[in-house]
Structures are given as structure tokens and as C-alpha cells.
PDB file of C-alpha atoms and ligand atoms in Angstrom:
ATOM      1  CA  UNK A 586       0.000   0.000   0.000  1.00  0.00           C
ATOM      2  CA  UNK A 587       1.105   3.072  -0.676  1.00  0.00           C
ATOM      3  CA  UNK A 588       1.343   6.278   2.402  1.00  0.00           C
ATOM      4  CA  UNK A 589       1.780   9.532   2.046  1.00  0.00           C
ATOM      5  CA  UNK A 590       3.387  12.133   4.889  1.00  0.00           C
ATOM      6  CA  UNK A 591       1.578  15.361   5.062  1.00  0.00           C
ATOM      7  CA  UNK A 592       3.531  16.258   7.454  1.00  0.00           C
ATOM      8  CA  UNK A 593       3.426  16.718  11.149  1.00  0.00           C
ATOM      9  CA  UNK A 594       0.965  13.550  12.095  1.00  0.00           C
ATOM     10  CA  UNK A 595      -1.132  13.454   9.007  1.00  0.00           C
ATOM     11  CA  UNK A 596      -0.954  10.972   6.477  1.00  0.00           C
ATOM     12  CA  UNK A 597      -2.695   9.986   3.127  1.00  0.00           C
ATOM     13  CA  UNK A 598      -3.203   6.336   2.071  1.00  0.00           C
ATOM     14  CA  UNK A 599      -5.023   4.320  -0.017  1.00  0.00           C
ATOM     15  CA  UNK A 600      -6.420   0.928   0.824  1.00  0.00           C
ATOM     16  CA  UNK A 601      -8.482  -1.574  -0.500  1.00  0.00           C
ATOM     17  CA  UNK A 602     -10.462   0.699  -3.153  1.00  0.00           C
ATOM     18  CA  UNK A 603     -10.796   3.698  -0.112  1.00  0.00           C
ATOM     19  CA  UNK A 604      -8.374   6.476   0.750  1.00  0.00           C
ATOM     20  CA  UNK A 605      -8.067   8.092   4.014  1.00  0.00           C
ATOM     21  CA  UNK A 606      -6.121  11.061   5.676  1.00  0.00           C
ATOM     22  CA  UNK A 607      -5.307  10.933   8.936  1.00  0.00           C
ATOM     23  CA  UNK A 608      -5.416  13.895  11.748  1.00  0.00           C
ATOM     24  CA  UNK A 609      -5.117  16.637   8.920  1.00  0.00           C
ATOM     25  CA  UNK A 610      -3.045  19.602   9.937  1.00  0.00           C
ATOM     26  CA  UNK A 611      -1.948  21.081   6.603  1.00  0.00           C
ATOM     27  CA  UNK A 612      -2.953  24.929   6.004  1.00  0.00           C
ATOM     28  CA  UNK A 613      -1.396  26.388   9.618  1.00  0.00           C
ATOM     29  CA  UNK A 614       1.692  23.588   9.011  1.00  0.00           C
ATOM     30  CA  UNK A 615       4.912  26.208   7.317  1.00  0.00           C
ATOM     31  CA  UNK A 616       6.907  22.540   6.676  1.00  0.00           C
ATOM     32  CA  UNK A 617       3.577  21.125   5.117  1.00  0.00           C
ATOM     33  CA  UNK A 618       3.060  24.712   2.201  1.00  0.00           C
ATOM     34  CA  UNK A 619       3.636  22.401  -0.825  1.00  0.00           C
ATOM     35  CA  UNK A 620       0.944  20.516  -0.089  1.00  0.00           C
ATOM     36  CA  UNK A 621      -2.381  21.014  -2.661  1.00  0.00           C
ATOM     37  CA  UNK A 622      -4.738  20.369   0.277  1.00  0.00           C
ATOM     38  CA  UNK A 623      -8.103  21.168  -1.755  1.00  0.00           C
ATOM     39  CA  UNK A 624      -7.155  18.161  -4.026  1.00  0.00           C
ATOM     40  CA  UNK A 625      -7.143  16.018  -1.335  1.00  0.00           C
ATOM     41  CA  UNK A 626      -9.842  12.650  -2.186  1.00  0.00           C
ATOM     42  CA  UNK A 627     -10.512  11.172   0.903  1.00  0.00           C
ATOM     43  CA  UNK A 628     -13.144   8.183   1.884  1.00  0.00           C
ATOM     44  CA  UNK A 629     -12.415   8.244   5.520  1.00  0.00           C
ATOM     45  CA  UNK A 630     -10.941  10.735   7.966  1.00  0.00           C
ATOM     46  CA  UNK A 631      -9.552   9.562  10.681  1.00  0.00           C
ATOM     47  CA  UNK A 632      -8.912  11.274  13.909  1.00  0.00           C
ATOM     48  CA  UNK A 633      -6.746  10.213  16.813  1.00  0.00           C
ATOM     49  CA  UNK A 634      -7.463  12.801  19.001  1.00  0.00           C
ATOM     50  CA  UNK A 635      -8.924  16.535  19.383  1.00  0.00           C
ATOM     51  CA  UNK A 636      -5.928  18.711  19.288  1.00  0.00           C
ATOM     52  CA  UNK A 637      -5.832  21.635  16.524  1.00  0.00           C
ATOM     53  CA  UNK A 638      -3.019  19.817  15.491  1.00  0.00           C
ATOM     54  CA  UNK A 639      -4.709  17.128  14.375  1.00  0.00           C
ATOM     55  CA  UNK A 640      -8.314  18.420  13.405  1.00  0.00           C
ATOM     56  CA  UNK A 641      -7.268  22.020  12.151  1.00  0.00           C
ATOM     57  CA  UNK A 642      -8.445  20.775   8.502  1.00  0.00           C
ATOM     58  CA  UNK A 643     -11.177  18.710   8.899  1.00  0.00           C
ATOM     59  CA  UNK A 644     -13.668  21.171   7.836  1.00  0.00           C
ATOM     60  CA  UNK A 645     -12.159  21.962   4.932  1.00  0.00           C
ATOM     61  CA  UNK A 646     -11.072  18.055   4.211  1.00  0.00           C
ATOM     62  CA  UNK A 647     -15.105  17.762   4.469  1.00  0.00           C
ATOM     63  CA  UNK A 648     -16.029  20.402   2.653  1.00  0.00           C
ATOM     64  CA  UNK A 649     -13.981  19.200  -0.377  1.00  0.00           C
ATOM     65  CA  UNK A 650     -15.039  15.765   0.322  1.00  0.00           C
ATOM     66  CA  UNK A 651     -18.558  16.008   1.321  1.00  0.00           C
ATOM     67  CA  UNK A 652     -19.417  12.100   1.002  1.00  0.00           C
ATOM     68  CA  UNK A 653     -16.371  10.619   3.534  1.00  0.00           C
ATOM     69  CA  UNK A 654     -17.101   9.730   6.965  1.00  0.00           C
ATOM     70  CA  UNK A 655     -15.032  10.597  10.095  1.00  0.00           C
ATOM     71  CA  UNK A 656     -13.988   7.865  12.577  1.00  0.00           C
ATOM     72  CA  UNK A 657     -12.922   8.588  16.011  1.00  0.00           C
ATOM     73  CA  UNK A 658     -13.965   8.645  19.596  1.00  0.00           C
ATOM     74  CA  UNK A 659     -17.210   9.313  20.480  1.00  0.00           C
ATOM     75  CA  UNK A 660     -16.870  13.129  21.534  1.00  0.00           C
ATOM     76  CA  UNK A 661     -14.943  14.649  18.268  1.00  0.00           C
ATOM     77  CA  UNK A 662     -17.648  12.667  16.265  1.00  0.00           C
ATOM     78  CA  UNK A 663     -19.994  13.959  18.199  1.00  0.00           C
ATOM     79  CA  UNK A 664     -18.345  17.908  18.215  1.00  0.00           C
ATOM     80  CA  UNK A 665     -18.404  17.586  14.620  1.00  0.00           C
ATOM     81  CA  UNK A 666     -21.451  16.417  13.793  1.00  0.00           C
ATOM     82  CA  UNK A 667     -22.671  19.633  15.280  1.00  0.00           C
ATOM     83  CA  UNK A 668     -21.571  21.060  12.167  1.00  0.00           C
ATOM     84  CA  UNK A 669     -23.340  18.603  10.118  1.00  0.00           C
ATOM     85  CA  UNK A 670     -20.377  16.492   9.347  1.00  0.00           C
ATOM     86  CA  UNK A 671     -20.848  12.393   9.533  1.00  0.00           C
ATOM     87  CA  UNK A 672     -18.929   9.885  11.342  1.00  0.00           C
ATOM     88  CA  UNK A 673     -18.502   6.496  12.815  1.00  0.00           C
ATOM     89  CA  UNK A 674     -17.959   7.177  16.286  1.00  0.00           C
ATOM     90  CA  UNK A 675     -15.758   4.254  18.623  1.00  0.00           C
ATOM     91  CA  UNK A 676     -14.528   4.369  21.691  1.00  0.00           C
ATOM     92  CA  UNK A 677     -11.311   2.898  23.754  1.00  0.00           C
ATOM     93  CA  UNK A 678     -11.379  -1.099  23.399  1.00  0.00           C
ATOM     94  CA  UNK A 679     -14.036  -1.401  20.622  1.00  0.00           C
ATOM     95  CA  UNK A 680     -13.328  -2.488  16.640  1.00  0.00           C
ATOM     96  CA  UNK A 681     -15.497  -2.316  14.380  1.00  0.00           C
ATOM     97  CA  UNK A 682     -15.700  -4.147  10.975  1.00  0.00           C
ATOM     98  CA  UNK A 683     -16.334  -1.493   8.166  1.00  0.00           C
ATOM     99  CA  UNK A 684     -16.336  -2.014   4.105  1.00  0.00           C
ATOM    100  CA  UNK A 685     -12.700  -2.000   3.995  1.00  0.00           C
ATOM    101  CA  UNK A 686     -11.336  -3.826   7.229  1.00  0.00           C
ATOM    102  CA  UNK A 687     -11.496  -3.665  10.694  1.00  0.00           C
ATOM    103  CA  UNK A 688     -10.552  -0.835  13.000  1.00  0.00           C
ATOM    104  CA  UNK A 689      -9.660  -1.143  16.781  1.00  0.00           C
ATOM    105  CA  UNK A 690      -9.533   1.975  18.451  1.00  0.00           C
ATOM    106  CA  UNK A 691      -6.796   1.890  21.226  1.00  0.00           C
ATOM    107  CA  UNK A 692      -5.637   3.831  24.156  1.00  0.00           C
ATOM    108  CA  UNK A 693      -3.253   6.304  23.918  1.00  0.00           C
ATOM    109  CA  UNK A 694      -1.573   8.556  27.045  1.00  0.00           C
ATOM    110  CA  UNK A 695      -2.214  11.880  26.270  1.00  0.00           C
ATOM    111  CA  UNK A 696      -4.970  14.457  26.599  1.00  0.00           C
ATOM    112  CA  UNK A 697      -7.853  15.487  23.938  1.00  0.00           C
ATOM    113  CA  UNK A 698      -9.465  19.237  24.356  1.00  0.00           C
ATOM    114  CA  UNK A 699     -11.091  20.402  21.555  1.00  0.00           C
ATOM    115  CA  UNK A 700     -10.254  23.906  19.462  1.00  0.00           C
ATOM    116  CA  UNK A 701     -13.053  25.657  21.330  1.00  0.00           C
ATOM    117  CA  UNK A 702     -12.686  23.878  24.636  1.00  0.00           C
ATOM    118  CA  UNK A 703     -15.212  21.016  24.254  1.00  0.00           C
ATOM    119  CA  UNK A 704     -14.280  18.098  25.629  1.00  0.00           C
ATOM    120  CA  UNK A 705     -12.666  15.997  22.961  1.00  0.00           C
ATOM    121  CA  UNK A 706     -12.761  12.481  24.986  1.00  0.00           C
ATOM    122  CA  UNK A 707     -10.439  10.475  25.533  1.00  0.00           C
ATOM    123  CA  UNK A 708      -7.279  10.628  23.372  1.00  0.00           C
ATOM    124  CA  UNK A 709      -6.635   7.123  21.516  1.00  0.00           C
ATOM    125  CA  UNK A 710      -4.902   5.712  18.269  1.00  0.00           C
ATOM    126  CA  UNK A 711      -5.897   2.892  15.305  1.00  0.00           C
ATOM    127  CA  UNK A 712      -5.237  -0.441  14.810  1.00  0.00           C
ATOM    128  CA  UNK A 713      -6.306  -1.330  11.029  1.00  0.00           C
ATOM    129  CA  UNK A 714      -6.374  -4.669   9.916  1.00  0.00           C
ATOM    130  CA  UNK A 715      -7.802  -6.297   6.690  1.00  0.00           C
ATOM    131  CA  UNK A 716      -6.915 -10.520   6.420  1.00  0.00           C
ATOM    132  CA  UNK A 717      -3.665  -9.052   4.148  1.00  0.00           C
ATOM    133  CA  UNK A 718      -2.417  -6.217   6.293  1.00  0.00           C
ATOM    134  CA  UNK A 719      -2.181  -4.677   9.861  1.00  0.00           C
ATOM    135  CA  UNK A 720      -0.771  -1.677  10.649  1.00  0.00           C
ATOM    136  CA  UNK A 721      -0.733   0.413  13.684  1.00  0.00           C
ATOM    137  CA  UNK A 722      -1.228   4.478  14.076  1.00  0.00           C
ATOM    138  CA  UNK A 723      -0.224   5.300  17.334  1.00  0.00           C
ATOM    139  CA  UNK A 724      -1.747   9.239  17.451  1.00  0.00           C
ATOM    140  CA  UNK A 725      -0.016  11.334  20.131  1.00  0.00           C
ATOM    141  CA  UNK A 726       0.766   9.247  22.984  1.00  0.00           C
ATOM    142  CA  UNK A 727       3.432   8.247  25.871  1.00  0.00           C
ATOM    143  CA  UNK A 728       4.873   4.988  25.802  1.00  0.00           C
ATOM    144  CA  UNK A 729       2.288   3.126  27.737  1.00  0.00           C
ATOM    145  CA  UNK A 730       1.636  -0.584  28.922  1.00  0.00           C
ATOM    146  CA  UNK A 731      -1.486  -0.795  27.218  1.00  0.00           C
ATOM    147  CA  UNK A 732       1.101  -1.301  23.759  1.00  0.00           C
ATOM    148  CA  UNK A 733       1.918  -4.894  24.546  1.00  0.00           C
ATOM    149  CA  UNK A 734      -2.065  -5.757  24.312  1.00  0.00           C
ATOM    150  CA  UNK A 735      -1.339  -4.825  20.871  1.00  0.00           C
ATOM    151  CA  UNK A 736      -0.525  -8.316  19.534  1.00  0.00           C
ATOM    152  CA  UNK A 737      -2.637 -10.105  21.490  1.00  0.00           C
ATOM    153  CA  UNK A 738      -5.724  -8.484  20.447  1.00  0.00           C
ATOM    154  CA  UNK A 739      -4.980  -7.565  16.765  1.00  0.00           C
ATOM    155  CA  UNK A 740      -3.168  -9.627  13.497  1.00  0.00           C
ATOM    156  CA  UNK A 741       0.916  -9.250  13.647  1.00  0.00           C
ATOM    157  CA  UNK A 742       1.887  -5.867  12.585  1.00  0.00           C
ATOM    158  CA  UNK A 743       3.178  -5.237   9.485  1.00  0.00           C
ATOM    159  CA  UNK A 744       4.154  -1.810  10.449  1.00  0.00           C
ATOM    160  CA  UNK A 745       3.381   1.052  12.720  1.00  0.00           C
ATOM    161  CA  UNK A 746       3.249   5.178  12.565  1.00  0.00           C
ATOM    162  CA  UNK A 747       4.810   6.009  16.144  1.00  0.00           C
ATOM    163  CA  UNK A 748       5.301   9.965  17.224  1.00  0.00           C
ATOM    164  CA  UNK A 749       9.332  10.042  17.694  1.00  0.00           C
ATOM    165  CA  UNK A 750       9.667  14.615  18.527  1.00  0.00           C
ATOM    166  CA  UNK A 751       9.388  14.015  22.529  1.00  0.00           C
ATOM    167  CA  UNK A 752       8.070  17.074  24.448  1.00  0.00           C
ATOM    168  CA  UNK A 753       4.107  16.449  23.761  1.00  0.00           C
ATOM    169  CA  UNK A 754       4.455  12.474  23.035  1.00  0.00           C
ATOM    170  CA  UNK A 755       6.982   9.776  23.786  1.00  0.00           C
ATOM    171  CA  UNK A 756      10.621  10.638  22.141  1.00  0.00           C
ATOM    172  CA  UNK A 757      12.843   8.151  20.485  1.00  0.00           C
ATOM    173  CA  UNK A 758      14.150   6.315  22.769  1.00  0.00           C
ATOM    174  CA  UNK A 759      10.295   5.551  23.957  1.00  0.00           C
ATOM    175  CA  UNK A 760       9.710   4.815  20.376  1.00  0.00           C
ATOM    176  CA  UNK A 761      12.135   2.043  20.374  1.00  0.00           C
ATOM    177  CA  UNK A 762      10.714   0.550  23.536  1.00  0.00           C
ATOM    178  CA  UNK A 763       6.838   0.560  21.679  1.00  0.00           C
ATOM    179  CA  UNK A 764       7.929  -1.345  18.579  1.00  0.00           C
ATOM    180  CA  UNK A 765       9.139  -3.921  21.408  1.00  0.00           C
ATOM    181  CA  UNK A 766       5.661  -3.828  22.981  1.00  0.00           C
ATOM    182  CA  UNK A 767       3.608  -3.794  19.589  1.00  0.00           C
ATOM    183  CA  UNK A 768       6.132  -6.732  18.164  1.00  0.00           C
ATOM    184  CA  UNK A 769       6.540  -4.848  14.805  1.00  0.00           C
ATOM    185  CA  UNK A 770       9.909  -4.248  13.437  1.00  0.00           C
ATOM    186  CA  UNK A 771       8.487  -1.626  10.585  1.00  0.00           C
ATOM    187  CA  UNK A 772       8.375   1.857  11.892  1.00  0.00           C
ATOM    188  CA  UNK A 773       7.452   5.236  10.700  1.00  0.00           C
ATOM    189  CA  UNK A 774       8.391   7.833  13.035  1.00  0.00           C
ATOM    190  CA  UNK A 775       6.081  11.249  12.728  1.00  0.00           C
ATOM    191  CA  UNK A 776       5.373  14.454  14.878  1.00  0.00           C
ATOM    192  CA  UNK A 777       8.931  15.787  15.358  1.00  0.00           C
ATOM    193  CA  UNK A 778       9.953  19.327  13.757  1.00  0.00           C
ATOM    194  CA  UNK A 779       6.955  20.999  13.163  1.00  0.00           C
ATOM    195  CA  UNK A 780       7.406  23.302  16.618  1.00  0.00           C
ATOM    196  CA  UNK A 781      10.983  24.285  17.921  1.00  0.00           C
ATOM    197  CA  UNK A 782       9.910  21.665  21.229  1.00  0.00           C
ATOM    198  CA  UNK A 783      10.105  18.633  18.663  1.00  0.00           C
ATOM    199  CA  UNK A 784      12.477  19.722  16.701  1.00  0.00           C
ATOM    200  CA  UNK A 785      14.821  16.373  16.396  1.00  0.00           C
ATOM    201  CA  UNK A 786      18.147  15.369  15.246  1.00  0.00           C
ATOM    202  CA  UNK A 787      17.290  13.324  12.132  1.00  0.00           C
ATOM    203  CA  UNK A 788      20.841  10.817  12.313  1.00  0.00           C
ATOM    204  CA  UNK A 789      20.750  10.431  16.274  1.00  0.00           C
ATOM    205  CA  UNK A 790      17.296   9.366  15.912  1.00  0.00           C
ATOM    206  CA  UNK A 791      17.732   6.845  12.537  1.00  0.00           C
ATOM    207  CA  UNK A 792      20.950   5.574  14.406  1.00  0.00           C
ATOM    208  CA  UNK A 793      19.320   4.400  17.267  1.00  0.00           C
ATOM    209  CA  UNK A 794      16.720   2.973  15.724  1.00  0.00           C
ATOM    210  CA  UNK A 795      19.208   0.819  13.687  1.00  0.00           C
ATOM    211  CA  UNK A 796      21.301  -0.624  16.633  1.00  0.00           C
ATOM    212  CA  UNK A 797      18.365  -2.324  17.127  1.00  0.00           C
ATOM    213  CA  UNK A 798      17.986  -3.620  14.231  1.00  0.00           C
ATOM    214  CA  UNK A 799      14.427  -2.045  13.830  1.00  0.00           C
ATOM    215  CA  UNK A 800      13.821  -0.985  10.057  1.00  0.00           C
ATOM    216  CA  UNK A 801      12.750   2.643  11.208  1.00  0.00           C
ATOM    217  CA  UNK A 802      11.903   5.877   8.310  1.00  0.00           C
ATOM    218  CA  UNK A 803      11.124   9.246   9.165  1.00  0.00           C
ATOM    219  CA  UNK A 804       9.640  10.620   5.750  1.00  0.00           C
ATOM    220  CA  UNK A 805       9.779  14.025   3.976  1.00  0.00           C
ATOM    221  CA  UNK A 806       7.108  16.406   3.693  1.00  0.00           C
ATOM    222  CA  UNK A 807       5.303  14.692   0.476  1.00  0.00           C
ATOM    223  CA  UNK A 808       6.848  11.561   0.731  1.00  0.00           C
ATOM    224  CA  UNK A 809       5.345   8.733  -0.873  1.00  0.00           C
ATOM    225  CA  UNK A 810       5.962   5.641   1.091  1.00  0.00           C
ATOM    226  CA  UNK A 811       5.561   2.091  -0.423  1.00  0.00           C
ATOM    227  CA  UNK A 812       4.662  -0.169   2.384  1.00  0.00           C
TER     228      UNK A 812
HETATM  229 NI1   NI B 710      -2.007  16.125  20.864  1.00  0.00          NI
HETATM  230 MN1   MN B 711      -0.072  16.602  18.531  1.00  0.00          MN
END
């Protein structure tokens, strides 16, 4: 399958016959200018968690796309559909079988307000799985225990988004400890750089991944990944 890096925590990918973005945060993202955001096709929008960092272009995803549904917790779908946007709403624990796989939503260790100050739930993160592929987005999170039920509730991993910038979510070093938990050697690190707080050194960070052997890429802006 191919994924693409929007930058910051948002991705693009196509799966099955559907494509998805994931917690968009494009217009107010300087590293993320080159990207064409109003010809942006999505199916699905997926949304960890109710930061502006992750929902700051839902709207306008929706607008564009007026068909696709949102999936996340119960509150955001809620707090948008408000404003007349659709969604599959989920909560921590729960999967849910929809027309192009399954999707576990799974706790994260982090907090959730919304832009305005709504409550925005509980933050959480996705486990997607079809009876080909299973891959892991782990949204904004510390490294937490609740990782090593991972495996034993979902298909092996074939790889995993992890946040790698420290500061707001688990840094490197946590990162390395989570593929252990999650059992998946395929990592794609995201949400470093985009504030001067996550701002990482790209070769510490690749060369500790590799003294453990863990096949670990942090993508470019508009990267294309082939996974
Ligand atoms: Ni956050
Ligand atoms: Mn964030």
C-alpha cells in the first residue's frame, strides 16, 4: 500500500479501493506549504485525538469531500457532527468491521481538548487490519503498557506510525521501547519538527533505531511511502 506524509501527524493512504487522511493539519503547518490540500480525495478521515493539530483541517477536508465519513472517539464525532459532518464514532477497546477492514480503536496517554474547549474524549490511536495487512497508528501518545495488548488483540503488525519529537508524546528512545511492545519491526516515526519543542536530530534518531535492528523511516514532507 502506498502512504503519504503530510507532514506533522497526518498521512494519506489508499487501501483496498478507499483512501483516508489521517489527523489533517496542513494549512497552519509552514513545513507542510507544498501541499495542494483542496485536491485532497478522501473516503475516511480519521482522527486520533482533538488537538488543533490534528483536526485544524477537517472542515475543509469535508467540505472538499462532502461524502467521507469521520472515525474517532465518540466526543470529536460527536463535536463535529454539530456542524453537520458524519462519522462512525468508537470508543477505547471497541473495533469495528467497516467495508474495507477492521478498526480497533486503542488507548493512547495523552490528553484530547477540543479547538473551542469542548471536551474531545479520551485521546486514543488505530489499529487497522484487513486478512492481508495490519498496521498500527499510534496518534499522540506516551509509551504506555497498554502497547503490549497490541498483539494479542490484533493480526501481527506489518508496520506502525509512532510519534518520535518528545516534548508532547513519547521521544525516540520511547519509540524504540513501543515497537518492542507492539512486536513490529516496521516503523514510521512522525510528529517531530513541526514546533521548535520537537524539533529532532534526524541521524541520532535513525541511528538508534538501527542498533536495534528495527527498520525505522522518518519521511519528507510529500513523501510517498511504499509499504
Ligand atoms: Ni495532541
Ligand atoms: Mn499533537
Amino acid at each position: 500500500m502506498l502512504v503519504k506524509f503530510l507532514g506533522h501527524a497526518c498521512f494519506y493512504f489508499e487501501w483496498k479501493d478507499k483512501k483516508f487522511i489521517v489527523d489533517p493539519f496542513i494549512t497552519p503547518n509552514s513545513l507542510a506549504s507544498e501541499i495542494a490540500i483542496d485536491s485532497i480525495r478522501v473516503d475516511y478521515i480519521l482522527i486520533t485525538h482533538g488537538h488543533e493539530d490534528h483536526v485544524a483541517d477537517v472542515d475543509r477536508i469535508a467540505k472538499n469531500n462532502p461524502d467521507a465519513r469521520l472515525i474517532s472517539n465518540f466526543e470529536i464525532i460527536s463535536w463535529f457532527g454539530q456542524k453537520g459532518m458524519k462519522g462512525h464514532p468508537m470508543n477505547h477497546g471497541g473495533k469495528y468491521t467497516f467495508d474495507f477492514g477492521t478498526i480497533k480503536y486503542v488507548s493512547a496517554v495523552h490528553s484530547s481538548v477540543l479547538p473551542d474547549g469542548s471536551y474531545g474524549g479520551n485521546p486514543g490511536g488505530f489499529v487497522l487490519w484487513d486478512e492481508n495487512t495490519s498496521f498500527y497508528i499510534a496518534g499522540d501518545t506516551a509509551l504506555t503498557q497498554d502497547m503490549k495488548l497490541i498483539p494479542r488483540l490484533c493480526p501481527a503488525l506489518d508496520f506502525a506510525i509512532l510519534p518520535v519529537g518528545d516534548n508532547f508524546t513519547m521521544g525516540y528512545e520511547e519509540a524504540i521501547l513501543a515497537a518492542d511492545f507492539i512486536g513490529c519491526e516496521k516503523i514510521i516515526g512522525c510528529h517531530f519538527d513541526t514546533f521548535p519543542p520537537i524539533k529532532i536530530n534526524h541521524d541520532d534518531v535513525k541511528s538508534a533505531f538501527a542498533e536495534k535492528n528495527i527498520d525505522f523511516h522518518l519521511p519528507e514532507v510529500g513523501e510517498i511511502i511504499e509499504l
